Short mmCIF file of C-alpha atoms in Angstrom, two decimals:
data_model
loop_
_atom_site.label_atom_id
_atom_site.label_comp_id
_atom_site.label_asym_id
_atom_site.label_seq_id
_atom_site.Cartn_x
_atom_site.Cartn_y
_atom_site.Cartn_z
CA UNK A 731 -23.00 59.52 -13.59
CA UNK A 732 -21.93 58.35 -16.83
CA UNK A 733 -24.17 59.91 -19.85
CA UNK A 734 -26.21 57.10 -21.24
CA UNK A 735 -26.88 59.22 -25.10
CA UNK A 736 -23.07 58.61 -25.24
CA UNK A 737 -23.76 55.02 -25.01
CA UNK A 738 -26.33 55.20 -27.57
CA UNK A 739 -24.38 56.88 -30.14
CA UNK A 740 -20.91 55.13 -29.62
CA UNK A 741 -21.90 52.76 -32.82
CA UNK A 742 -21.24 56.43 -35.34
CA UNK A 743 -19.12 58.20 -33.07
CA UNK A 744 -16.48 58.76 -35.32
CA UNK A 745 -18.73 60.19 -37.59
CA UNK A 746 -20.11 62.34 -35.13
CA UNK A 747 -16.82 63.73 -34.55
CA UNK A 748 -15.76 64.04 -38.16
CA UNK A 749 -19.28 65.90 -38.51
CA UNK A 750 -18.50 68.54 -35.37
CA UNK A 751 -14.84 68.97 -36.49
CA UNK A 752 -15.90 69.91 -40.51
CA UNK A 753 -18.25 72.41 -38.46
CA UNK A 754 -15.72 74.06 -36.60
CA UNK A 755 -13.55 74.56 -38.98
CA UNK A 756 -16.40 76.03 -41.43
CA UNK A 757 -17.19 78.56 -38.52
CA UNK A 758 -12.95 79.76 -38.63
CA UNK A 759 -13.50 79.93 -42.06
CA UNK A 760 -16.59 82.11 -42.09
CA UNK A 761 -15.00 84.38 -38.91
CA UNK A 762 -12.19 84.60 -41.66
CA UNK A 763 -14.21 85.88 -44.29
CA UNK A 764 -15.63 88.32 -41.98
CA UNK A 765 -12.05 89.61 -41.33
CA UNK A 766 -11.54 89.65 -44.88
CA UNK A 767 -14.44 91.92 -46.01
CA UNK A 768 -13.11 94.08 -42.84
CA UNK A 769 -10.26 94.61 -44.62
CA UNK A 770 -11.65 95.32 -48.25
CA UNK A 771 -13.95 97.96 -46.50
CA UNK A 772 -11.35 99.39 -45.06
CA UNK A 773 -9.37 99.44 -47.98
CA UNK A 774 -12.04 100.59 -50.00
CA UNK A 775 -12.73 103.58 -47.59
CA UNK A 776 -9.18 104.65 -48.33
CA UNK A 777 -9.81 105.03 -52.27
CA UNK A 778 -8.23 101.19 -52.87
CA UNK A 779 -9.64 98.77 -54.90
CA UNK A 780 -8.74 95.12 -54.19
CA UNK A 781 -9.97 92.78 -56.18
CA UNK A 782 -7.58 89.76 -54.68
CA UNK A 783 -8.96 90.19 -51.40
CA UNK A 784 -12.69 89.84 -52.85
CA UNK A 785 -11.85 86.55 -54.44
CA UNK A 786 -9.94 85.57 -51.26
CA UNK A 787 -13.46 86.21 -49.35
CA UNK A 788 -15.46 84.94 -52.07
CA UNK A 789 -13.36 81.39 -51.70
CA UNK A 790 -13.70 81.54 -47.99
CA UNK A 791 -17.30 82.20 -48.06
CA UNK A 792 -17.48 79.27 -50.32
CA UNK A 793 -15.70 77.04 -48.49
CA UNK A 794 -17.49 77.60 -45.36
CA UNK A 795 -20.67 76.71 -46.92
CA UNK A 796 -19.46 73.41 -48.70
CA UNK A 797 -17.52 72.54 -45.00
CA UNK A 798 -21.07 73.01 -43.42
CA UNK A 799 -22.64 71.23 -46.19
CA UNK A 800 -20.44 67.89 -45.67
CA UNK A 801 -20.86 68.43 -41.92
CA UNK A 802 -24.49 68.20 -41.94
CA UNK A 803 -24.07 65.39 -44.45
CA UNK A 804 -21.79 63.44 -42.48
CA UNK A 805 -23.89 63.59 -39.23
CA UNK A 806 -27.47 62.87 -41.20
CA UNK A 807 -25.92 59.94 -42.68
CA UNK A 808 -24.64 58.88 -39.34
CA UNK A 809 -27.91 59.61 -37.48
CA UNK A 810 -30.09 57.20 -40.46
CA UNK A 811 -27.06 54.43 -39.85
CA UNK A 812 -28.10 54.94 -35.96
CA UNK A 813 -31.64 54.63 -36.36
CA UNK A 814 -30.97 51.60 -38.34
CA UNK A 815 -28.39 49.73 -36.04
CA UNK A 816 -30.80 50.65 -32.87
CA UNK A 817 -33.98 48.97 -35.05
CA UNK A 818 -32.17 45.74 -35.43
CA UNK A 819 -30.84 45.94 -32.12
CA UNK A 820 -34.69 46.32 -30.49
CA UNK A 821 -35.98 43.70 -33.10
CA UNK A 822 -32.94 41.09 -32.14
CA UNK A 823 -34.28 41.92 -28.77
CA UNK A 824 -37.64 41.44 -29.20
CA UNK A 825 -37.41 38.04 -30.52
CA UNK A 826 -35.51 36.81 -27.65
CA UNK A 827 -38.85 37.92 -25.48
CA UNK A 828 -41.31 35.30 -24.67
CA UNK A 829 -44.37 35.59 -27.44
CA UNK A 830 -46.69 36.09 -24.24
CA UNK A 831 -45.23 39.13 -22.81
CA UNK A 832 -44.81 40.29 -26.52
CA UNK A 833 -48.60 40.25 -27.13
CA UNK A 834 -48.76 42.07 -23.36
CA UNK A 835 -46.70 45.03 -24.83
CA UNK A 836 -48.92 45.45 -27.61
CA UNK A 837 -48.20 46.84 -31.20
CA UNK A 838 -48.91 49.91 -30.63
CA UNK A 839 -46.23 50.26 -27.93
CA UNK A 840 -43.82 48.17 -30.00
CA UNK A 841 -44.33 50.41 -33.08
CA UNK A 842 -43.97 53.30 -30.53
CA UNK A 843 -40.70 51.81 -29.20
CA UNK A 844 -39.34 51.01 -33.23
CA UNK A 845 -40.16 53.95 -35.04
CA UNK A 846 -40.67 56.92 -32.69
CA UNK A 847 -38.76 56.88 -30.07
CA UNK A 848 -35.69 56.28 -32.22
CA UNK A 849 -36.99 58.83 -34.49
CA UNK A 850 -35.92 61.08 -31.44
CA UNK A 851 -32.75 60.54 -31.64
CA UNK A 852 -32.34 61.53 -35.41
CA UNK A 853 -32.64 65.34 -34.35
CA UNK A 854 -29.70 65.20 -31.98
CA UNK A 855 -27.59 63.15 -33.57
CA UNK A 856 -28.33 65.21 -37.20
CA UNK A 857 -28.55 68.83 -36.64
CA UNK A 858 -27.42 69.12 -32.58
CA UNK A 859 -24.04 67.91 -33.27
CA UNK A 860 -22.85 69.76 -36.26
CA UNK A 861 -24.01 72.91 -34.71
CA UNK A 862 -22.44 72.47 -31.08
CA UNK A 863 -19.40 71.87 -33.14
CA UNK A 864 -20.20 75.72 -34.65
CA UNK A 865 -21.79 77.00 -31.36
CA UNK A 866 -17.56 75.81 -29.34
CA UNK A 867 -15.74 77.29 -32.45
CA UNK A 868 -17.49 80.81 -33.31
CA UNK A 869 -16.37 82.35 -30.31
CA UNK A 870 -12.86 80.93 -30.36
CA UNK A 871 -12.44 82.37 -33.67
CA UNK A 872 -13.66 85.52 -32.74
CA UNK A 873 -12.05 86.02 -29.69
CA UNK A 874 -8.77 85.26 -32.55
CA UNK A 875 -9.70 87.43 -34.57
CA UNK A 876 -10.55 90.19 -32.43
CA UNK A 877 -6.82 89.51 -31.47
CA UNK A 878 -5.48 90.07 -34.74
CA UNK A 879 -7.55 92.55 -35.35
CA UNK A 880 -6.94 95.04 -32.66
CA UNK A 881 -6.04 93.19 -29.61
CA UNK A 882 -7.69 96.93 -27.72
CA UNK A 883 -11.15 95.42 -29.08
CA UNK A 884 -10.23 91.79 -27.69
CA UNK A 885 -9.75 93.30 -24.06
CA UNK A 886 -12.53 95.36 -24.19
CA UNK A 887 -14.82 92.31 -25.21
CA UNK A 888 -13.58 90.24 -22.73
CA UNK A 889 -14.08 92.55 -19.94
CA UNK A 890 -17.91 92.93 -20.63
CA UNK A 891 -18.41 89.46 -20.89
CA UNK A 892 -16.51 89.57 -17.31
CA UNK A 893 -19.04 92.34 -16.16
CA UNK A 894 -22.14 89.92 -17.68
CA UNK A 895 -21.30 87.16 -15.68
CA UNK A 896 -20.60 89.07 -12.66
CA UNK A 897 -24.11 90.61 -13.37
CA UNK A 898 -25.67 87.25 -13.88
CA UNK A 899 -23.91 85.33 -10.73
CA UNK A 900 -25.00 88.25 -8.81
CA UNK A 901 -28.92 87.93 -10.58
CA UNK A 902 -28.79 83.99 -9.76
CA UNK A 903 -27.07 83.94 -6.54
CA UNK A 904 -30.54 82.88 -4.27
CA UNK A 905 -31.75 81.09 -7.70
CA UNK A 906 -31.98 77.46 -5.18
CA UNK A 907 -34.23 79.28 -3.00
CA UNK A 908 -36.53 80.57 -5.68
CA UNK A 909 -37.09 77.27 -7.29
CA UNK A 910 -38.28 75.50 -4.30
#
């Protein structure tokens, strides 16, 4: 079954996309920061000083924030030129309808129909995106830089999340049975 939202949305998909990918990156960017200030603590630890590194993390940090900054731009704008292509869509609709069956529905329905119910949409297409964009990338970069890092940590991270969904499959195994 084909998903019918990604019928909806297909008029600002590109921006959508451009919107998820300036997230991702933002989240490598802030996972390299992190790595960064890693290494200044460790450095610092050992008596050094390094003042390059700082302004290397200081940029990062920086850029991370204006990179999430256009995201959420790009995908608001998108989500308003949505709201606004699916209004004239509904009204170019609505004046093909027989007056009669018009007056049936109501304006209170209609206004329903105009205003709210593609009001809904602004949420997903807006913030959702942008951050499912993060939510795919975080771990990816983590996962790389915990393999940089010390690539000891990496396997030990990977086997607990092993364990965890051994755990969980075991936990939801007669989950069917339960919900009826």
């Amino acid at each position: 079954m084909k998903n019918p939202l990604k019928n909806i949305i297909s008029p600002v998909k590109s921006s959508i996309n451009l919107a998820v990918i300036l997230a991702a990156i933002s989240a490598f960017i802030k996972i390299a920061a992190l790595y960064v200030f890693v290494i200044i603590i460790s450095k610092f630890l050992n008596g050094e000083a390094n003042f390059t590194l700082l302004a290397v993390a200081a940029v990062f940090i920086f850029a991370e924030l204006i990179l999430r900054m256009i995201s959420f731009s790009v995908s608001h704008k998108a989500a308003f030129r949505l709201e606004l292509i699916l209004r004239m869509q509904i009204l170019e609709h609505l004046a093909s309808v027989p007056y009669g069956e018009v007056l049936n529905l109501g304006a209170g329905r209609i206004k329903k129909i105009i205003v709210e119910d593609v009001k809904e949409l602004h949420a997903y297409v807006a913030d959702t995106t942008p951050t499912l964009g993060r939510l795919f990338a975080m771990p990816l970069a983590s996962l790389l830089a915990l393999l940089v890092f010390d690539y000891r940590l990496l396997f030990i991270n990977a086997a607990t999340f092993l364990i965890g969904v051994i755990i969980l499959s075991f936990a939801f195994k007669d989950n069917a049975q339960y919900q009826k």
